[in-house]
mmCIF file of C-alpha atoms and ligand atoms in Angstrom:
data_model
loop_
_atom_site.group_PDB
_atom_site.id
_atom_site.type_symbol
_atom_site.label_atom_id
_atom_site.label_comp_id
_atom_site.label_asym_id
_atom_site.label_seq_id
_atom_site.Cartn_x
_atom_site.Cartn_y
_atom_site.Cartn_z
ATOM 1 C CA UNK G 1 34.552 45.080 9.921
ATOM 2 C CA UNK G 2 35.611 41.429 10.319
ATOM 3 C CA UNK G 3 35.273 40.812 14.165
ATOM 4 C CA UNK G 4 37.740 37.616 13.663
ATOM 5 C CA UNK G 5 40.675 40.075 13.135
ATOM 6 C CA UNK G 6 40.413 40.686 16.660
ATOM 7 C CA UNK G 7 41.332 36.893 17.428
ATOM 8 C CA UNK G 8 44.718 37.241 15.208
ATOM 9 C CA UNK G 9 46.130 39.523 18.126
ATOM 10 C CA UNK G 10 48.372 37.217 20.054
ATOM 11 C CA UNK G 11 48.292 37.325 23.657
ATOM 12 C CA UNK G 12 49.372 34.896 26.515
ATOM 13 C CA UNK G 13 47.187 33.650 29.528
ATOM 14 C CA UNK G 14 47.890 34.990 33.114
ATOM 15 C CA UNK G 15 46.259 35.120 36.397
ATOM 16 C CA UNK G 16 46.247 38.660 38.032
ATOM 17 C CA UNK G 17 46.035 38.678 41.695
ATOM 18 C CA UNK G 18 45.769 41.401 44.675
ATOM 19 C CA UNK G 19 44.423 41.645 48.015
ATOM 20 C CA UNK G 20 42.100 44.037 49.985
ATOM 21 C CA UNK G 21 42.500 44.060 53.474
ATOM 22 C CA UNK G 22 43.012 40.423 54.396
ATOM 23 C CA UNK G 23 40.778 39.250 51.526
ATOM 24 C CA UNK G 24 42.857 37.601 48.352
ATOM 25 C CA UNK G 25 41.430 37.525 44.789
ATOM 26 C CA UNK G 26 42.734 36.654 41.493
ATOM 27 C CA UNK G 27 41.374 36.152 38.071
ATOM 28 C CA UNK G 28 42.537 35.283 34.532
ATOM 29 C CA UNK G 29 43.792 37.975 32.157
ATOM 30 C CA UNK G 30 45.047 37.961 28.706
ATOM 31 C CA UNK G 31 45.406 41.627 28.301
ATOM 32 C CA UNK G 32 49.090 41.787 29.737
ATOM 33 C CA UNK G 33 51.948 43.265 27.880
ATOM 34 C CA UNK G 34 55.442 45.022 28.580
ATOM 35 C CA UNK G 35 55.420 48.508 27.583
ATOM 36 C CA UNK G 36 58.981 49.585 28.807
ATOM 37 C CA UNK G 37 62.192 48.156 30.371
ATOM 38 C CA UNK G 38 63.546 50.944 32.143
ATOM 39 C CA UNK G 39 61.861 50.913 34.076
ATOM 40 C CA UNK G 40 60.111 47.695 33.629
ATOM 41 C CA UNK G 41 56.307 48.735 33.297
ATOM 42 C CA UNK G 42 53.914 46.279 32.468
ATOM 43 C CA UNK G 43 50.083 46.975 31.762
ATOM 44 C CA UNK G 44 46.949 44.636 32.522
ATOM 45 C CA UNK G 45 43.584 45.332 31.307
ATOM 46 C CA UNK G 46 40.993 44.362 34.149
ATOM 47 C CA UNK G 47 36.954 44.475 33.631
ATOM 48 C CA UNK G 48 35.851 47.315 36.073
ATOM 49 C CA UNK G 49 33.149 45.065 37.148
ATOM 50 C CA UNK G 50 35.517 42.553 38.658
ATOM 51 C CA UNK G 51 36.800 42.074 42.201
ATOM 52 C CA UNK G 52 40.605 42.424 41.059
ATOM 53 C CA UNK G 53 39.734 45.645 39.759
ATOM 54 C CA UNK G 54 38.573 47.129 43.031
ATOM 55 C CA UNK G 55 41.429 45.113 44.877
ATOM 56 C CA UNK G 56 44.487 46.554 42.756
ATOM 57 C CA UNK G 57 42.954 50.064 43.041
ATOM 58 C CA UNK G 58 42.629 49.769 46.589
ATOM 59 C CA UNK G 59 45.981 48.045 47.396
ATOM 60 C CA UNK G 60 48.168 49.342 44.612
ATOM 61 C CA UNK G 61 49.804 46.019 43.872
ATOM 62 C CA UNK G 62 49.263 43.580 41.610
ATOM 63 C CA UNK G 63 50.734 40.173 40.631
ATOM 64 C CA UNK G 64 51.052 38.223 37.356
ATOM 65 C CA UNK G 65 51.127 34.612 36.957
ATOM 66 C CA UNK G 66 52.142 33.390 33.560
ATOM 67 C CA UNK G 67 50.394 30.211 33.417
ATOM 68 C CA UNK G 68 51.573 27.155 31.860
ATOM 69 C CA UNK G 69 50.286 24.941 28.873
ATOM 70 C CA UNK G 70 49.684 22.288 31.403
ATOM 71 C CA UNK G 71 46.703 24.282 32.999
ATOM 72 C CA UNK G 72 43.243 22.216 32.723
ATOM 73 C CA UNK G 73 40.229 23.828 32.229
ATOM 74 C CA UNK G 74 39.055 23.403 35.414
ATOM 75 C CA UNK G 75 41.848 25.781 37.118
ATOM 76 C CA UNK G 76 41.305 28.052 34.062
ATOM 77 C CA UNK G 77 37.352 27.900 34.624
ATOM 78 C CA UNK G 78 38.138 28.529 38.723
ATOM 79 C CA UNK G 79 39.974 31.544 37.649
ATOM 80 C CA UNK G 80 38.289 32.951 34.588
ATOM 81 C CA UNK G 81 34.749 32.162 35.184
ATOM 82 C CA UNK G 82 33.554 32.255 38.632
ATOM 83 C CA UNK G 83 33.632 35.382 41.069
ATOM 84 C CA UNK G 84 35.515 35.906 43.937
ATOM 85 C CA UNK G 85 32.474 37.538 45.457
ATOM 86 C CA UNK G 86 31.034 33.818 45.288
ATOM 87 C CA UNK G 87 33.767 31.783 46.153
ATOM 88 C CA UNK G 88 37.458 31.663 47.978
ATOM 89 C CA UNK G 89 39.555 30.861 44.968
ATOM 90 C CA UNK G 90 42.589 30.679 46.887
ATOM 91 C CA UNK G 91 41.103 27.486 49.184
ATOM 92 C CA UNK G 92 42.183 25.021 47.206
ATOM 93 C CA UNK G 93 44.946 26.680 44.993
ATOM 94 C CA UNK G 94 48.857 26.722 45.398
ATOM 95 C CA UNK G 95 49.941 30.231 46.124
ATOM 96 C CA UNK G 96 52.816 32.329 47.985
ATOM 97 C CA UNK G 97 52.703 35.668 49.608
ATOM 98 C CA UNK G 98 55.102 38.050 48.026
ATOM 99 C CA UNK G 99 57.157 40.704 49.978
ATOM 100 C CA UNK G 100 54.536 43.366 49.554
ATOM 101 C CA UNK G 101 51.777 41.146 51.181
ATOM 102 C CA UNK G 102 50.060 40.435 47.685
ATOM 103 C CA UNK G 103 49.071 36.940 46.733
ATOM 104 C CA UNK G 104 50.808 35.084 43.819
ATOM 105 C CA UNK G 105 49.354 32.088 42.202
ATOM 106 C CA UNK G 106 52.115 29.399 41.741
ATOM 107 C CA UNK G 107 50.133 26.642 40.602
ATOM 108 C CA UNK G 108 50.125 26.085 36.679
ATOM 109 C CA UNK G 109 52.614 28.835 36.826
ATOM 110 C CA UNK G 110 56.015 29.326 34.655
ATOM 111 C CA UNK G 111 57.150 32.715 35.979
ATOM 112 C CA UNK G 112 55.520 35.672 38.273
ATOM 113 C CA UNK G 113 55.947 39.241 38.420
ATOM 114 C CA UNK G 114 54.733 41.369 41.339
ATOM 115 C CA UNK G 115 53.984 44.980 39.984
ATOM 116 C CA UNK G 116 53.433 48.298 41.893
ATOM 117 C CA UNK G 117 50.714 50.342 40.452
ATOM 118 C CA UNK G 118 52.010 53.640 39.028
ATOM 119 C CA UNK G 119 49.057 54.731 36.998
ATOM 120 C CA UNK G 120 45.406 53.595 35.989
ATOM 121 C CA UNK G 121 43.730 54.663 32.939
ATOM 122 C CA UNK G 122 39.995 54.190 32.792
ATOM 123 C CA UNK G 123 39.037 53.256 29.329
ATOM 124 C CA UNK G 124 35.201 52.490 29.835
ATOM 125 C CA UNK G 125 34.229 48.836 30.486
ATOM 126 C CA UNK G 126 37.801 48.266 31.435
ATOM 127 C CA UNK G 127 40.644 49.583 33.591
ATOM 128 C CA UNK G 128 44.309 49.475 32.256
ATOM 129 C CA UNK G 129 46.740 49.257 35.412
ATOM 130 C CA UNK G 130 50.006 50.274 34.387
ATOM 131 C CA UNK G 131 52.871 48.704 36.989
ATOM 132 C CA UNK G 132 56.420 48.799 37.424
ATOM 133 C CA UNK G 133 57.798 45.117 38.005
ATOM 134 C CA UNK G 134 59.627 45.258 41.637
ATOM 135 C CA UNK G 135 59.550 41.229 41.911
ATOM 136 C CA UNK G 136 60.236 38.510 38.811
ATOM 137 C CA UNK G 137 60.717 34.983 39.213
ATOM 138 C CA UNK G 138 60.887 31.884 36.852
ATOM 139 C CA UNK G 139 59.830 28.907 38.529
ATOM 140 C CA UNK G 140 60.208 26.221 35.911
ATOM 141 C CA UNK G 141 60.878 25.587 31.969
ATOM 142 C CA UNK G 142 57.259 24.561 30.866
ATOM 143 C CA UNK G 143 55.570 26.153 28.096
ATOM 144 C CA UNK G 144 53.667 29.419 28.724
ATOM 145 C CA UNK G 145 50.213 29.150 27.583
ATOM 146 C CA UNK G 146 49.056 31.247 24.787
ATOM 147 C CA UNK G 147 45.534 32.609 24.197
ATOM 148 C CA UNK G 148 45.690 30.823 20.622
ATOM 149 C CA UNK G 149 46.497 27.385 22.390
ATOM 150 C CA UNK G 150 43.889 28.225 25.203
ATOM 151 C CA UNK G 151 41.029 28.534 22.148
ATOM 152 C CA UNK G 152 42.243 26.043 19.698
ATOM 153 C CA UNK G 153 43.363 23.134 21.898
ATOM 154 C CA UNK G 154 42.025 23.715 25.038
ATOM 155 C CA UNK G 155 38.902 24.973 23.239
ATOM 156 C CA UNK G 156 38.262 27.710 25.656
ATOM 157 C CA UNK G 157 36.121 30.732 25.200
ATOM 158 C CA UNK G 158 36.165 34.355 26.608
ATOM 159 C CA UNK G 159 33.745 35.202 29.421
ATOM 160 C CA UNK G 160 31.531 38.120 28.992
ATOM 161 C CA UNK G 161 33.783 40.366 30.829
ATOM 162 C CA UNK G 162 36.875 39.609 28.993
ATOM 163 C CA UNK G 163 38.095 42.192 26.499
ATOM 164 C CA UNK G 164 38.160 39.706 23.612
ATOM 165 C CA UNK G 165 34.628 38.753 24.198
ATOM 166 C CA UNK G 166 32.676 38.847 20.966
ATOM 167 C CA UNK G 167 28.861 38.137 20.927
ATOM 168 C CA UNK G 168 27.776 35.483 18.735
ATOM 169 C CA UNK G 169 24.506 34.413 17.491
ATOM 170 C CA UNK G 170 24.770 31.545 20.173
ATOM 171 C CA UNK G 171 24.523 34.072 23.008
ATOM 172 C CA UNK G 172 21.729 35.632 21.246
ATOM 173 C CA UNK G 173 19.865 32.221 20.979
ATOM 174 C CA UNK G 174 20.715 31.381 24.644
ATOM 175 C CA UNK G 175 18.026 33.834 25.655
ATOM 176 C CA UNK G 176 15.297 32.142 23.570
ATOM 177 C CA UNK G 177 14.707 28.939 25.792
ATOM 178 C CA UNK G 178 12.722 26.084 24.523
ATOM 179 C CA UNK G 179 10.373 23.663 25.779
ATOM 180 C CA UNK G 180 11.977 20.351 26.285
ATOM 181 C CA UNK G 181 10.988 17.066 28.233
ATOM 182 C CA UNK G 182 14.578 16.414 28.630
ATOM 183 C CA UNK G 183 16.459 17.839 31.404
ATOM 184 C CA UNK G 184 19.031 20.786 31.159
ATOM 185 C CA UNK G 185 22.454 20.843 32.958
ATOM 186 C CA UNK G 186 24.445 23.694 34.434
ATOM 187 C CA UNK G 187 28.016 23.512 34.293
ATOM 188 C CA UNK G 188 29.193 24.207 37.760
ATOM 189 C CA UNK G 189 32.247 25.949 36.794
ATOM 190 C CA UNK G 190 30.925 28.816 34.230
ATOM 191 C CA UNK G 191 27.137 28.244 34.676
ATOM 192 C CA UNK G 192 26.752 27.287 31.020
ATOM 193 C CA UNK G 193 23.317 25.537 30.413
ATOM 194 C CA UNK G 194 23.153 22.848 28.172
ATOM 195 C CA UNK G 195 19.635 22.699 26.805
ATOM 196 C CA UNK G 196 18.743 19.439 24.592
ATOM 197 C CA UNK G 197 16.261 21.216 22.509
ATOM 198 C CA UNK G 198 19.702 23.311 21.098
ATOM 199 C CA UNK G 199 21.944 20.707 21.421
ATOM 200 C CA UNK G 200 25.675 22.111 20.795
ATOM 201 C CA UNK G 201 25.553 22.742 17.028
ATOM 202 C CA UNK G 202 28.731 24.520 17.111
ATOM 203 C CA UNK G 203 30.837 21.055 18.411
ATOM 204 C CA UNK G 204 28.418 18.567 16.416
ATOM 205 C CA UNK G 205 26.099 17.954 18.749
ATOM 206 C CA UNK G 206 22.340 18.030 17.214
ATOM 207 C CA UNK G 207 19.725 19.744 18.662
ATOM 208 C CA UNK G 208 17.284 17.025 20.624
ATOM 209 C CA UNK G 209 20.021 15.203 22.248
ATOM 210 C CA UNK G 210 19.905 14.567 25.672
ATOM 211 C CA UNK G 211 22.625 15.404 27.927
ATOM 212 C CA UNK G 212 23.175 11.576 29.101
ATOM 213 C CA UNK G 213 23.532 10.789 25.375
ATOM 214 C CA UNK G 214 26.508 13.145 24.784
ATOM 215 C CA UNK G 215 29.646 11.648 23.950
ATOM 216 C CA UNK G 216 32.203 11.101 27.219
ATOM 217 C CA UNK G 217 34.677 13.379 25.839
ATOM 218 C CA UNK G 218 32.126 16.382 25.280
ATOM 219 C CA UNK G 219 33.222 19.152 27.038
ATOM 220 C CA UNK G 220 31.287 22.616 28.098
ATOM 221 C CA UNK G 221 31.590 24.945 25.278
ATOM 222 C CA UNK G 222 32.351 27.671 27.329
ATOM 223 C CA UNK G 223 34.777 26.720 29.968
ATOM 224 C CA UNK G 224 35.757 23.356 28.865
ATOM 225 C CA UNK G 225 35.477 21.154 31.454
ATOM 226 C CA UNK G 226 33.691 17.544 31.400
ATOM 227 C CA UNK G 227 30.487 16.076 31.546
ATOM 228 C CA UNK G 228 31.264 15.194 35.280
ATOM 229 C CA UNK G 229 30.931 18.921 36.174
ATOM 230 C CA UNK G 230 27.751 19.505 35.256
ATOM 231 C CA UNK G 231 24.506 19.490 37.492
ATOM 232 C CA UNK G 232 20.941 18.477 36.335
ATOM 233 C CA UNK G 233 18.566 21.445 36.563
ATOM 234 C CA UNK G 234 15.178 20.860 38.325
ATOM 235 C CA UNK G 235 12.254 21.268 35.860
HETATM 236 FE FE1 FE A 301 31.625 25.430 31.589
#
């Protein structure tokens, strides 16, 4: 089976948000689609381990923000690679509260929906939420971000909890740590560790390249933020 086939399936890029009590959380999702028009039903696939999954089950509502192509990787990284268990993603993000009291991210957003949960299907690693759109609004005329654009232009990857994550040799090799006198650096957005002993061969960086010698336009191969968002790891 050719797993690259899976990347030929088209998706958009969204932030799904919900709440639990007075706590808000949201996360990037690509598995969102409309499945009927009368009533207008949408599905959203969310990893069972993610905080947003728990929040939607508890509250019975979720919002879908359709992201703009102008979204930068730091913004996507915050919602796609960081957990609401560790940070408050809404602290420095533009959002509104819908009539249902559910938060809706409006930053880098083209349009949004608020859905009332109708049904939930547990598919093992993920839950598929089926919701009826009860609010819908277009915010601007910007171009919606597609998953293809995210991967090919923004050079974004899938976090391990995404339905589209595919394990590559690189992930397997990450387990094998090599000795090196040069320091490793960790991405503060997604946790990727740059190991000079490994380099970043997929992006043309040879093994043995010090972090300091990486080109200025080098970006985190997992979430796409620049070198300035890396911190040196203590040896
Ligand atoms: Fe990163």
